[in-house]
PDB file of N, CA and C in Angstrom:
ATOM      1  N   MET A   1       0.883  -1.293  -0.221  1.00 54.00           N
ATOM      2  CA  MET A   1       0.157  -0.263  -0.261  1.00 54.00           C
ATOM      3  C   MET A   1       0.804   1.198  -0.167  1.00 54.00           C
ATOM      4  N   GLU A   2       0.649   1.849  -1.045  1.00 57.00           N
ATOM      5  CA  GLU A   2       1.213   3.074  -0.962  1.00 57.00           C
ATOM      6  C   GLU A   2       1.060   4.223   0.156  1.00 57.00           C
ATOM      7  N   GLU A   3       2.092   4.997   0.804  1.00 56.00           N
ATOM      8  CA  GLU A   3       1.722   5.946   1.849  1.00 56.00           C
ATOM      9  C   GLU A   3       1.561   6.967   1.470  1.00 56.00           C
ATOM     10  N   TYR A   4       0.618   7.721   1.953  1.00 58.00           N
ATOM     11  CA  TYR A   4       0.391   9.327   1.486  1.00 58.00           C
ATOM     12  C   TYR A   4       1.336  10.224   2.809  1.00 58.00           C
ATOM     13  N   ILE A   5       1.801  10.797   2.126  1.00 57.00           N
ATOM     14  CA  ILE A   5       2.429  11.979   3.053  1.00 57.00           C
ATOM     15  C   ILE A   5       2.445  13.163   2.525  1.00 57.00           C
ATOM     16  N   PRO A   6       1.736  14.368   3.452  1.00 57.00           N
ATOM     17  CA  PRO A   6       1.412  15.369   3.042  1.00 57.00           C
ATOM     18  C   PRO A   6       2.596  16.334   3.089  1.00 57.00           C
ATOM     19  N   GLU A   7       3.340  16.078   2.377  1.00 60.00           N
ATOM     20  CA  GLU A   7       4.517  17.131   2.593  1.00 60.00           C
ATOM     21  C   GLU A   7       4.385  18.931   2.179  1.00 60.00           C
ATOM     22  N   LYS A   8       3.480  19.131   2.092  1.00 68.00           N
ATOM     23  CA  LYS A   8       3.320  20.612   1.253  1.00 68.00           C
ATOM     24  C   LYS A   8       2.662  21.314   2.098  1.00 68.00           C
ATOM     25  N   TYR A   9       1.929  20.853   3.358  1.00 74.00           N
ATOM     26  CA  TYR A   9       1.045  21.318   4.190  1.00 74.00           C
ATOM     27  C   TYR A   9       1.129  21.804   5.573  1.00 74.00           C
ATOM     28  N   THR A  10       0.407  22.672   6.271  1.00 80.00           N
ATOM     29  CA  THR A  10       1.069  23.080   7.425  1.00 80.00           C
ATOM     30  C   THR A  10      -0.404  22.422   8.477  1.00 80.00           C
ATOM     31  N   VAL A  11       0.028  21.476   9.304  1.00 82.00           N
ATOM     32  CA  VAL A  11      -0.758  21.065  10.033  1.00 82.00           C
ATOM     33  C   VAL A  11      -1.024  21.828  11.471  1.00 82.00           C
ATOM     34  N   LEU A  12      -2.304  22.170  11.535  1.00 78.00           N
ATOM     35  CA  LEU A  12      -2.949  22.478  12.755  1.00 78.00           C
ATOM     36  C   LEU A  12      -3.540  21.772  13.730  1.00 78.00           C
ATOM     37  N   VAL A  13      -2.620  21.253  14.758  1.00 84.00           N
ATOM     38  CA  VAL A  13      -3.394  20.638  15.940  1.00 84.00           C
ATOM     39  C   VAL A  13      -4.420  21.876  16.636  1.00 84.00           C
ATOM     40  N   LEU A  14      -5.647  20.920  16.917  1.00 82.00           N
ATOM     41  CA  LEU A  14      -6.814  21.651  17.319  1.00 82.00           C
ATOM     42  C   LEU A  14      -6.679  20.547  18.290  1.00 82.00           C
ATOM     43  N   THR A  15      -6.698  21.013  20.161  1.00 79.00           N
ATOM     44  CA  THR A  15      -7.485  20.589  20.872  1.00 79.00           C
ATOM     45  C   THR A  15      -7.971  20.836  21.963  1.00 79.00           C
ATOM     46  N   LYS A  16      -8.349  22.678  22.197  1.00 80.00           N
ATOM     47  CA  LYS A  16      -8.993  23.058  22.806  1.00 80.00           C
ATOM     48  C   LYS A  16     -10.903  23.335  22.279  1.00 80.00           C
ATOM     49  N   PHE A  17     -11.756  23.243  23.163  1.00 74.00           N
ATOM     50  CA  PHE A  17     -12.955  22.532  22.535  1.00 74.00           C
ATOM     51  C   PHE A  17     -13.725  23.686  21.781  1.00 74.00           C
ATOM     52  N   PHE A  18     -13.318  24.926  21.889  1.00 73.00           N
ATOM     53  CA  PHE A  18     -14.046  26.121  20.641  1.00 73.00           C
ATOM     54  C   PHE A  18     -13.255  25.682  19.367  1.00 73.00           C
ATOM     55  N   ASP A  19     -11.964  25.741  19.449  1.00 74.00           N
ATOM     56  CA  ASP A  19     -11.135  25.359  18.112  1.00 74.00           C
ATOM     57  C   ASP A  19     -10.959  24.281  17.681  1.00 74.00           C
ATOM     58  N   ARG A  20     -11.719  23.177  18.129  1.00 74.00           N
ATOM     59  CA  ARG A  20     -12.227  22.044  17.901  1.00 74.00           C
ATOM     60  C   ARG A  20     -13.678  22.236  17.108  1.00 74.00           C
ATOM     61  N   MET A  21     -14.269  22.398  17.782  1.00 71.00           N
ATOM     62  CA  MET A  21     -16.015  23.180  17.059  1.00 71.00           C
ATOM     63  C   MET A  21     -15.690  23.719  15.932  1.00 71.00           C
ATOM     64  N   LYS A  22     -14.861  24.602  15.757  1.00 71.00           N
ATOM     65  CA  LYS A  22     -14.845  26.021  14.795  1.00 71.00           C
ATOM     66  C   LYS A  22     -14.190  25.110  13.462  1.00 71.00           C
ATOM     67  N   GLY A  23     -13.166  24.480  13.990  1.00 71.00           N
ATOM     68  CA  GLY A  23     -12.451  24.007  12.376  1.00 71.00           C
ATOM     69  C   GLY A  23     -12.288  24.805  11.628  1.00 71.00           C
ATOM     70  N   PHE A  24     -12.632  24.467  10.477  1.00 71.00           N
ATOM     71  CA  PHE A  24     -12.529  25.165   8.731  1.00 71.00           C
ATOM     72  C   PHE A  24     -13.466  26.421   8.919  1.00 71.00           C
ATOM     73  N   LEU A  25     -14.224  26.197   9.788  1.00 67.00           N
ATOM     74  CA  LEU A  25     -15.406  27.765   9.604  1.00 67.00           C
ATOM     75  C   LEU A  25     -14.355  29.021  10.219  1.00 67.00           C
ATOM     76  N   THR A  26     -13.131  28.882  10.506  1.00 71.00           N
ATOM     77  CA  THR A  26     -12.553  29.804  10.843  1.00 71.00           C
ATOM     78  C   THR A  26     -11.791  30.132   9.916  1.00 71.00           C
ATOM     79  N   ARG A  27     -11.143  31.528   9.672  1.00 72.00           N
ATOM     80  CA  ARG A  27     -10.389  31.214   8.219  1.00 72.00           C
ATOM     81  C   ARG A  27      -9.305  30.881   8.667  1.00 72.00           C
ATOM     82  N   ARG A  28      -8.419  29.693   8.026  1.00 70.00           N
ATOM     83  CA  ARG A  28      -7.005  29.092   8.326  1.00 70.00           C
ATOM     84  C   ARG A  28      -6.237  29.534   6.832  1.00 70.00           C
ATOM     85  N   PRO A  29      -4.807  28.939   7.209  1.00 69.00           N
ATOM     86  CA  PRO A  29      -4.063  29.084   6.179  1.00 69.00           C
ATOM     87  C   PRO A  29      -3.985  28.429   4.703  1.00 69.00           C
ATOM     88  N   GLN A  30      -3.662  28.709   3.756  1.00 73.00           N
ATOM     89  CA  GLN A  30      -4.035  28.219   2.885  1.00 73.00           C
ATOM     90  C   GLN A  30      -3.525  26.898   2.668  1.00 73.00           C
ATOM     91  N   GLY A  31      -3.903  26.080   2.180  1.00 78.00           N
ATOM     92  CA  GLY A  31      -3.185  24.677   2.312  1.00 78.00           C
ATOM     93  C   GLY A  31      -2.952  23.888   3.938  1.00 78.00           C
ATOM     94  N   CYS A  32      -3.493  23.727   4.462  1.00 85.00           N
ATOM     95  CA  CYS A  32      -3.018  23.234   5.771  1.00 85.00           C
ATOM     96  C   CYS A  32      -4.494  22.143   6.064  1.00 85.00           C
ATOM     97  N   ILE A  33      -4.072  21.330   6.859  1.00 88.00           N
ATOM     98  CA  ILE A  33      -4.220  19.965   7.132  1.00 88.00           C
ATOM     99  C   ILE A  33      -4.791  20.751   9.074  1.00 88.00           C
ATOM    100  N   LEU A  34      -6.460  20.298   9.433  1.00 89.00           N
ATOM    101  CA  LEU A  34      -6.637  20.472  11.031  1.00 89.00           C
ATOM    102  C   LEU A  34      -6.457  18.880  11.483  1.00 89.00           C
ATOM    103  N   LEU A  35      -5.489  18.894  12.347  1.00 90.00           N
ATOM    104  CA  LEU A  35      -5.748  17.458  12.722  1.00 90.00           C
ATOM    105  C   LEU A  35      -6.724  17.902  14.561  1.00 90.00           C
ATOM    106  N   ILE A  36      -7.438  17.108  14.720  1.00 90.00           N
ATOM    107  CA  ILE A  36      -8.688  17.782  15.573  1.00 90.00           C
ATOM    108  C   ILE A  36      -8.646  16.488  16.804  1.00 90.00           C
ATOM    109  N   SER A  37      -8.427  16.764  18.027  1.00 90.00           N
ATOM    110  CA  SER A  37      -8.272  15.722  18.709  1.00 90.00           C
ATOM    111  C   SER A  37      -8.602  16.128  20.156  1.00 90.00           C
ATOM    112  N   PRO A  38      -9.201  15.514  21.184  1.00 91.00           N
ATOM    113  CA  PRO A  38      -9.818  14.453  20.940  1.00 91.00           C
ATOM    114  C   PRO A  38     -11.355  14.238  20.135  1.00 91.00           C
ATOM    115  N   CYS A  39     -11.580  13.343  19.203  1.00 92.00           N
ATOM    116  CA  CYS A  39     -12.593  13.721  18.313  1.00 92.00           C
ATOM    117  C   CYS A  39     -13.251  12.378  17.498  1.00 92.00           C
ATOM    118  N   ASP A  40     -14.640  11.996  17.574  1.00 95.00           N
ATOM    119  CA  ASP A  40     -14.897  10.930  16.786  1.00 95.00           C
ATOM    120  C   ASP A  40     -16.439  11.085  16.052  1.00 95.00           C
ATOM    121  N   SER A  41     -16.292  12.715  15.959  1.00 94.00           N
ATOM    122  CA  SER A  41     -17.394  13.029  15.137  1.00 94.00           C
ATOM    123  C   SER A  41     -17.417  14.583  14.655  1.00 94.00           C
ATOM    124  N   ILE A  42     -17.577  14.718  13.211  1.00 93.00           N
ATOM    125  CA  ILE A  42     -17.353  16.380  12.708  1.00 93.00           C
ATOM    126  C   ILE A  42     -18.978  16.189  11.695  1.00 93.00           C
ATOM    127  N   HIS A  43     -18.808  17.792  11.609  1.00 91.00           N
ATOM    128  CA  HIS A  43     -20.133  18.220  10.654  1.00 91.00           C
ATOM    129  C   HIS A  43     -19.147  19.142   9.236  1.00 91.00           C
ATOM    130  N   THR A  44     -20.053  19.578   8.623  1.00 90.00           N
ATOM    131  CA  THR A  44     -19.654  20.147   7.571  1.00 90.00           C
ATOM    132  C   THR A  44     -20.518  21.289   7.390  1.00 90.00           C
ATOM    133  N   PHE A  45     -21.317  21.843   8.037  1.00 90.00           N
ATOM    134  CA  PHE A  45     -22.475  22.841   8.364  1.00 90.00           C
ATOM    135  C   PHE A  45     -22.120  24.339   8.412  1.00 90.00           C
ATOM    136  N   GLY A  46     -22.254  24.952   7.097  1.00 87.00           N
ATOM    137  CA  GLY A  46     -21.262  26.178   7.284  1.00 87.00           C
ATOM    138  C   GLY A  46     -20.227  25.851   6.201  1.00 87.00           C
ATOM    139  N   MET A  47     -19.920  24.695   5.766  1.00 86.00           N
ATOM    140  CA  MET A  47     -18.842  24.836   5.028  1.00 86.00           C
ATOM    141  C   MET A  47     -19.040  25.581   3.400  1.00 86.00           C
ATOM    142  N   ARG A  48     -17.976  25.772   2.828  1.00 85.00           N
ATOM    143  CA  ARG A  48     -18.453  26.362   1.225  1.00 85.00           C
ATOM    144  C   ARG A  48     -17.580  25.495   0.385  1.00 85.00           C
ATOM    145  N   CYS A  49     -17.175  24.273   1.262  1.00 88.00           N
ATOM    146  CA  CYS A  49     -15.861  23.698  -0.153  1.00 88.00           C
ATOM    147  C   CYS A  49     -16.626  22.075   0.615  1.00 88.00           C
ATOM    148  N   ASN A  50     -16.091  21.364  -0.090  1.00 91.00           N
ATOM    149  CA  ASN A  50     -15.481  19.494   0.299  1.00 91.00           C
ATOM    150  C   ASN A  50     -14.568  19.219   0.961  1.00 91.00           C
ATOM    151  N   LEU A  51     -14.499  18.566   2.086  1.00 92.00           N
ATOM    152  CA  LEU A  51     -13.434  18.269   2.853  1.00 92.00           C
ATOM    153  C   LEU A  51     -12.630  16.273   2.499  1.00 92.00           C
ATOM    154  N   ASP A  52     -11.581  16.154   3.013  1.00 94.00           N
ATOM    155  CA  ASP A  52     -11.056  15.362   2.718  1.00 94.00           C
ATOM    156  C   ASP A  52     -11.154  14.919   4.243  1.00 94.00           C
ATOM    157  N   VAL A  53     -11.507  13.680   4.601  1.00 95.00           N
ATOM    158  CA  VAL A  53     -11.298  13.640   6.327  1.00 95.00           C
ATOM    159  C   VAL A  53     -11.067  11.848   6.298  1.00 95.00           C
ATOM    160  N   ALA A  54     -10.096  11.830   7.622  1.00 97.00           N
ATOM    161  CA  ALA A  54      -9.274  10.760   8.030  1.00 97.00           C
ATOM    162  C   ALA A  54      -9.732  10.659   9.404  1.00 97.00           C
ATOM    163  N   PHE A  55     -10.306   9.400   9.779  1.00 98.00           N
ATOM    164  CA  PHE A  55     -10.392   9.118  11.275  1.00 98.00           C
ATOM    165  C   PHE A  55      -9.339   8.228  11.764  1.00 98.00           C
ATOM    166  N   PHE A  56      -8.480   8.610  13.145  1.00 96.00           N
ATOM    167  CA  PHE A  56      -7.748   7.532  13.520  1.00 96.00           C
ATOM    168  C   PHE A  56      -7.852   7.264  14.575  1.00 96.00           C
ATOM    169  N   ASN A  57      -7.410   6.034  15.294  1.00 97.00           N
ATOM    170  CA  ASN A  57      -7.771   5.429  16.253  1.00 97.00           C
ATOM    171  C   ASN A  57      -6.292   5.988  17.401  1.00 97.00           C
ATOM    172  N   ASP A  58      -6.420   5.186  18.867  1.00 95.00           N
ATOM    173  CA  ASP A  58      -5.204   5.539  19.315  1.00 95.00           C
ATOM    174  C   ASP A  58      -3.672   4.931  18.987  1.00 95.00           C
ATOM    175  N   GLU A  59      -3.787   4.026  17.652  1.00 95.00           N
ATOM    176  CA  GLU A  59      -2.782   3.451  17.540  1.00 95.00           C
ATOM    177  C   GLU A  59      -1.943   4.709  16.310  1.00 95.00           C
ATOM    178  N   GLY A  60      -3.083   5.782  15.800  1.00 94.00           N
ATOM    179  CA  GLY A  60      -3.029   6.450  14.867  1.00 94.00           C
ATOM    180  C   GLY A  60      -3.081   6.006  13.805  1.00 94.00           C
ATOM    181  N   VAL A  61      -3.799   4.340  13.415  1.00 96.00           N
ATOM    182  CA  VAL A  61      -4.270   3.582  12.111  1.00 96.00           C
ATOM    183  C   VAL A  61      -5.660   4.388  11.970  1.00 96.00           C
ATOM    184  N   VAL A  62      -5.657   4.925  10.397  1.00 97.00           N
ATOM    185  CA  VAL A  62      -6.892   5.430   9.834  1.00 97.00           C
ATOM    186  C   VAL A  62      -7.877   4.511  10.187  1.00 97.00           C
ATOM    187  N   ILE A  63      -9.313   4.357  10.873  1.00 98.00           N
ATOM    188  CA  ILE A  63      -9.946   3.620  10.541  1.00 98.00           C
ATOM    189  C   ILE A  63     -11.417   4.340  10.016  1.00 98.00           C
ATOM    190  N   ARG A  64     -11.256   5.086   9.195  1.00 98.00           N
ATOM    191  CA  ARG A  64     -12.059   5.555   8.475  1.00 98.00           C
ATOM    192  C   ARG A  64     -12.032   6.800   7.641  1.00 98.00           C
ATOM    193  N   SER A  65     -12.023   6.800   6.004  1.00 97.00           N
ATOM    194  CA  SER A  65     -11.463   7.781   5.136  1.00 97.00           C
ATOM    195  C   SER A  65     -12.823   7.953   4.517  1.00 97.00           C
ATOM    196  N   GLU A  66     -12.770   9.573   3.987  1.00 96.00           N
ATOM    197  CA  GLU A  66     -14.005  10.257   3.328  1.00 96.00           C
ATOM    198  C   GLU A  66     -13.304  11.125   2.535  1.00 96.00           C
ATOM    199  N   ILE A  67     -13.672  10.700   0.768  1.00 94.00           N
ATOM    200  CA  ILE A  67     -12.896  12.069   0.447  1.00 94.00           C
ATOM    201  C   ILE A  67     -14.019  13.028  -0.321  1.00 94.00           C
ATOM    202  N   SER A  68     -14.122  14.112  -0.418  1.00 93.00           N
ATOM    203  CA  SER A  68     -14.959  14.661  -0.822  1.00 93.00           C
ATOM    204  C   SER A  68     -15.877  14.864  -0.176  1.00 93.00           C
ATOM    205  N   VAL A  69     -16.116  15.124   1.199  1.00 95.00           N
ATOM    206  CA  VAL A  69     -17.095  15.189   2.027  1.00 95.00           C
ATOM    207  C   VAL A  69     -18.103  16.398   1.746  1.00 95.00           C
ATOM    208  N   HIS A  70     -18.790  16.615   1.481  1.00 95.00           N
ATOM    209  CA  HIS A  70     -20.119  17.662   1.028  1.00 95.00           C
ATOM    210  C   HIS A  70     -20.185  18.664   1.739  1.00 95.00           C
ATOM    211  N   PRO A  71     -20.681  19.652   2.276  1.00 93.00           N
ATOM    212  CA  PRO A  71     -21.163  20.260   2.992  1.00 93.00           C
ATOM    213  C   PRO A  71     -22.674  19.818   3.534  1.00 93.00           C
ATOM    214  N   ARG A  72     -22.804  20.760   4.860  1.00 94.00           N
ATOM    215  CA  ARG A  72     -24.010  20.028   5.526  1.00 94.00           C
ATOM    216  C   ARG A  72     -24.088  18.262   5.640  1.00 94.00           C
ATOM    217  N   ARG A  73     -23.361  18.068   5.873  1.00 95.00           N
ATOM    218  CA  ARG A  73     -23.140  16.385   6.687  1.00 95.00           C
ATOM    219  C   ARG A  73     -22.648  16.281   7.589  1.00 95.00           C
ATOM    220  N   ILE A  74     -22.828  15.406   8.241  1.00 95.00           N
ATOM    221  CA  ILE A  74     -22.590  14.818   9.813  1.00 95.00           C
ATOM    222  C   ILE A  74     -21.605  13.360   9.463  1.00 95.00           C
ATOM    223  N   LEU A  75     -20.682  13.469  10.139  1.00 97.00           N
ATOM    224  CA  LEU A  75     -19.956  11.977  10.056  1.00 97.00           C
ATOM    225  C   LEU A  75     -19.628  11.645  11.376  1.00 97.00           C
ATOM    226  N   ARG A  76     -19.464  10.329  11.955  1.00 97.00           N
ATOM    227  CA  ARG A  76     -19.387   9.909  13.154  1.00 97.00           C
ATOM    228  C   ARG A  76     -18.423   8.632  12.854  1.00 97.00           C
ATOM    229  N   CYS A  77     -17.382   8.221  13.804  1.00 97.00           N
ATOM    230  CA  CYS A  77     -16.723   6.972  13.478  1.00 97.00           C
ATOM    231  C   CYS A  77     -16.602   6.461  14.937  1.00 97.00           C
ATOM    232  N   ARG A  78     -16.952   5.516  15.233  1.00 96.00           N
ATOM    233  CA  ARG A  78     -16.575   4.799  16.633  1.00 96.00           C
ATOM    234  C   ARG A  78     -15.446   4.006  16.601  1.00 96.00           C
ATOM    235  N   GLY A  79     -14.937   4.387  17.928  1.00 96.00           N
ATOM    236  CA  GLY A  79     -13.776   4.129  17.943  1.00 96.00           C
ATOM    237  C   GLY A  79     -12.428   5.104  17.831  1.00 96.00           C
ATOM    238  N   ALA A  80     -12.608   6.064  17.099  1.00 97.00           N
ATOM    239  CA  ALA A  80     -12.008   7.282  16.423  1.00 97.00           C
ATOM    240  C   ALA A  80     -11.548   8.278  17.604  1.00 97.00           C
ATOM    241  N   ARG A  81     -10.120   8.534  17.967  1.00 96.00           N
ATOM    242  CA  ARG A  81      -9.431   9.295  18.214  1.00 96.00           C
ATOM    243  C   ARG A  81      -9.219  10.783  18.260  1.00 96.00           C
ATOM    244  N   GLY A  82      -9.127  10.900  16.802  1.00 95.00           N
ATOM    245  CA  GLY A  82      -8.999  12.064  16.308  1.00 95.00           C
ATOM    246  C   GLY A  82      -9.614  12.081  15.050  1.00 95.00           C
ATOM    247  N   VAL A  83      -9.242  13.241  14.480  1.00 95.00           N
ATOM    248  CA  VAL A  83      -9.435  13.196  12.847  1.00 95.00           C
ATOM    249  C   VAL A  83      -8.780  13.926  12.096  1.00 95.00           C
ATOM    250  N   LEU A  84      -8.284  13.917  10.698  1.00 95.00           N
ATOM    251  CA  LEU A  84      -7.743  14.937   9.922  1.00 95.00           C
ATOM    252  C   LEU A  84      -8.515  15.484   9.021  1.00 95.00           C
ATOM    253  N   GLU A  85      -8.528  16.742   8.665  1.00 92.00           N
ATOM    254  CA  GLU A  85      -9.092  17.347   7.462  1.00 92.00           C
ATOM    255  C   GLU A  85      -8.825  18.312   6.802  1.00 92.00           C
ATOM    256  N   LYS A  86      -8.850  17.908   5.635  1.00 91.00           N
ATOM    257  CA  LYS A  86      -8.162  19.334   4.372  1.00 91.00           C
ATOM    258  C   LYS A  86      -9.270  19.939   3.384  1.00 91.00           C
ATOM    259  N   HIS A  87      -8.903  20.662   2.899  1.00 87.00           N
ATOM    260  CA  HIS A  87      -9.937  20.948   1.848  1.00 87.00           C
ATOM    261  C   HIS A  87      -9.998  19.970   0.622  1.00 87.00           C
ATOM    262  N   SER A  88     -10.543  19.228   0.171  1.00 89.00           N
ATOM    263  CA  SER A  88     -10.698  18.622  -1.658  1.00 89.00           C
ATOM    264  C   SER A  88      -9.864  19.231  -2.174  1.00 89.00           C
ATOM    265  N   SER A  89      -9.088  18.391  -2.795  1.00 78.00           N
ATOM    266  CA  SER A  89      -8.521  18.725  -4.309  1.00 78.00           C
ATOM    267  C   SER A  89      -8.315  17.522  -5.070  1.00 78.00           C
ATOM    268  N   VAL A  90      -9.075  17.298  -6.703  1.00 66.00           N
ATOM    269  CA  VAL A  90      -9.034  16.470  -7.241  1.00 66.00           C
ATOM    270  C   VAL A  90      -7.599  15.613  -7.415  1.00 66.00           C
ATOM    271  N   ASN A  91      -6.563  16.830  -7.472  1.00 70.00           N
ATOM    272  CA  ASN A  91      -5.439  15.788  -7.630  1.00 70.00           C
ATOM    273  C   ASN A  91      -4.764  15.590  -6.590  1.00 70.00           C
ATOM    274  N   GLU A  92      -5.032  15.905  -5.497  1.00 76.00           N
ATOM    275  CA  GLU A  92      -4.264  15.662  -4.106  1.00 76.00           C
ATOM    276  C   GLU A  92      -4.555  13.972  -4.064  1.00 76.00           C
ATOM    277  N   GLY A  93      -3.586  13.439  -3.496  1.00 83.00           N
ATOM    278  CA  GLY A  93      -3.473  12.173  -2.498  1.00 83.00           C
ATOM    279  C   GLY A  93      -4.804  12.315  -1.380  1.00 83.00           C
ATOM    280  N   TRP A  94      -4.820  11.276  -0.434  1.00 90.00           N
ATOM    281  CA  TRP A  94      -5.267  11.188   1.120  1.00 90.00           C
ATOM    282  C   TRP A  94      -5.234  10.017   1.555  1.00 90.00           C
ATOM    283  N   TYR A  95      -5.372   9.957   2.715  1.00 92.00           N
ATOM    284  CA  TYR A  95      -5.265   9.003   4.018  1.00 92.00           C
ATOM    285  C   TYR A  95      -6.322   7.801   3.238  1.00 92.00           C
ATOM    286  N   ARG A  96      -6.056   6.330   3.492  1.00 94.00           N
ATOM    287  CA  ARG A  96      -6.800   5.504   3.274  1.00 94.00           C
ATOM    288  C   ARG A  96      -6.829   4.829   4.483  1.00 94.00           C
ATOM    289  N   GLU A  97      -7.646   4.220   4.522  1.00 96.00           N
ATOM    290  CA  GLU A  97      -7.864   3.109   5.919  1.00 96.00           C
ATOM    291  C   GLU A  97      -6.990   2.103   5.814  1.00 96.00           C
ATOM    292  N   GLY A  98      -6.578   1.974   7.095  1.00 96.00           N
ATOM    293  CA  GLY A  98      -5.482   0.806   7.769  1.00 96.00           C
ATOM    294  C   GLY A  98      -3.929   1.952   7.235  1.00 96.00           C
ATOM    295  N   GLN A  99      -4.052   3.162   6.915  1.00 95.00           N
ATOM    296  CA  GLN A  99      -2.514   3.682   6.887  1.00 95.00           C
ATOM    297  C   GLN A  99      -2.223   4.327   8.237  1.00 95.00           C
ATOM    298  N   ARG A 100      -1.098   4.350   8.451  1.00 93.00           N
ATOM    299  CA  ARG A 100      -0.933   4.955   9.635  1.00 93.00           C
ATOM    300  C   ARG A 100      -0.129   6.143   9.785  1.00 93.00           C
ATOM    301  N   VAL A 101      -1.196   7.421  10.653  1.00 88.00           N
ATOM    302  CA  VAL A 101      -0.973   8.493  10.548  1.00 88.00           C
ATOM    303  C   VAL A 101       0.250   8.875  11.470  1.00 88.00           C
ATOM    304  N   THR A 102       1.374   9.585  11.131  1.00 82.00           N
ATOM    305  CA  THR A 102       2.793   9.926  11.248  1.00 82.00           C
ATOM    306  C   THR A 102       2.861  11.447  11.709  1.00 82.00           C
ATOM    307  N   LEU A 103       3.026  11.714  13.073  1.00 75.00           N
ATOM    308  CA  LEU A 103       3.477  13.397  13.446  1.00 75.00           C
ATOM    309  C   LEU A 103       4.581  13.661  13.747  1.00 75.00           C
ATOM    310  N   CYS A 104       5.661  14.059  13.091  1.00 71.00           N
ATOM    311  CA  CYS A 104       6.851  13.890  13.624  1.00 71.00           C
ATOM    312  C   CYS A 104       6.833  15.492  13.902  1.00 71.00           C
ATOM    313  N   ILE A 105       7.347  15.981  15.044  1.00 67.00           N
ATOM    314  CA  ILE A 105       7.399  17.545  15.654  1.00 67.00           C
ATOM    315  C   ILE A 105       9.717  17.618  15.428  1.00 67.00           C
TER     316      ILE A 105
END
C-alpha cells in the first residue's frame, strides 16, 4: 500500500473545545490540514467547499477515510481518537483506511 505523506501542508493541531468546534469555519492558512483531537464526529454545516476526512484510532491507524465530503453532513466514527481534515482537491492524494498517521515534530 502506497503511503500518503502530506509534504506541502501545514498541520494545525486543535485540542481546545472551541477551536475543535470551529474547525474550518474559521479562516485558516491556505493548504493546511487540521488535526482535531479528541474527536469521533464532525459536521460540515457552514462549509463552502468539500473536505477530505480521515478518522484515526489510538494507535494512529486510519479507521475511516472519506474523500470530498459535501457541506451539510455529519460523520461519526466509533473508536476514533481524532480526525484529519483538509479542503478537497481532485489532484491530491489522501489517507486510506489501514494507513498510519505519523506526526513528527
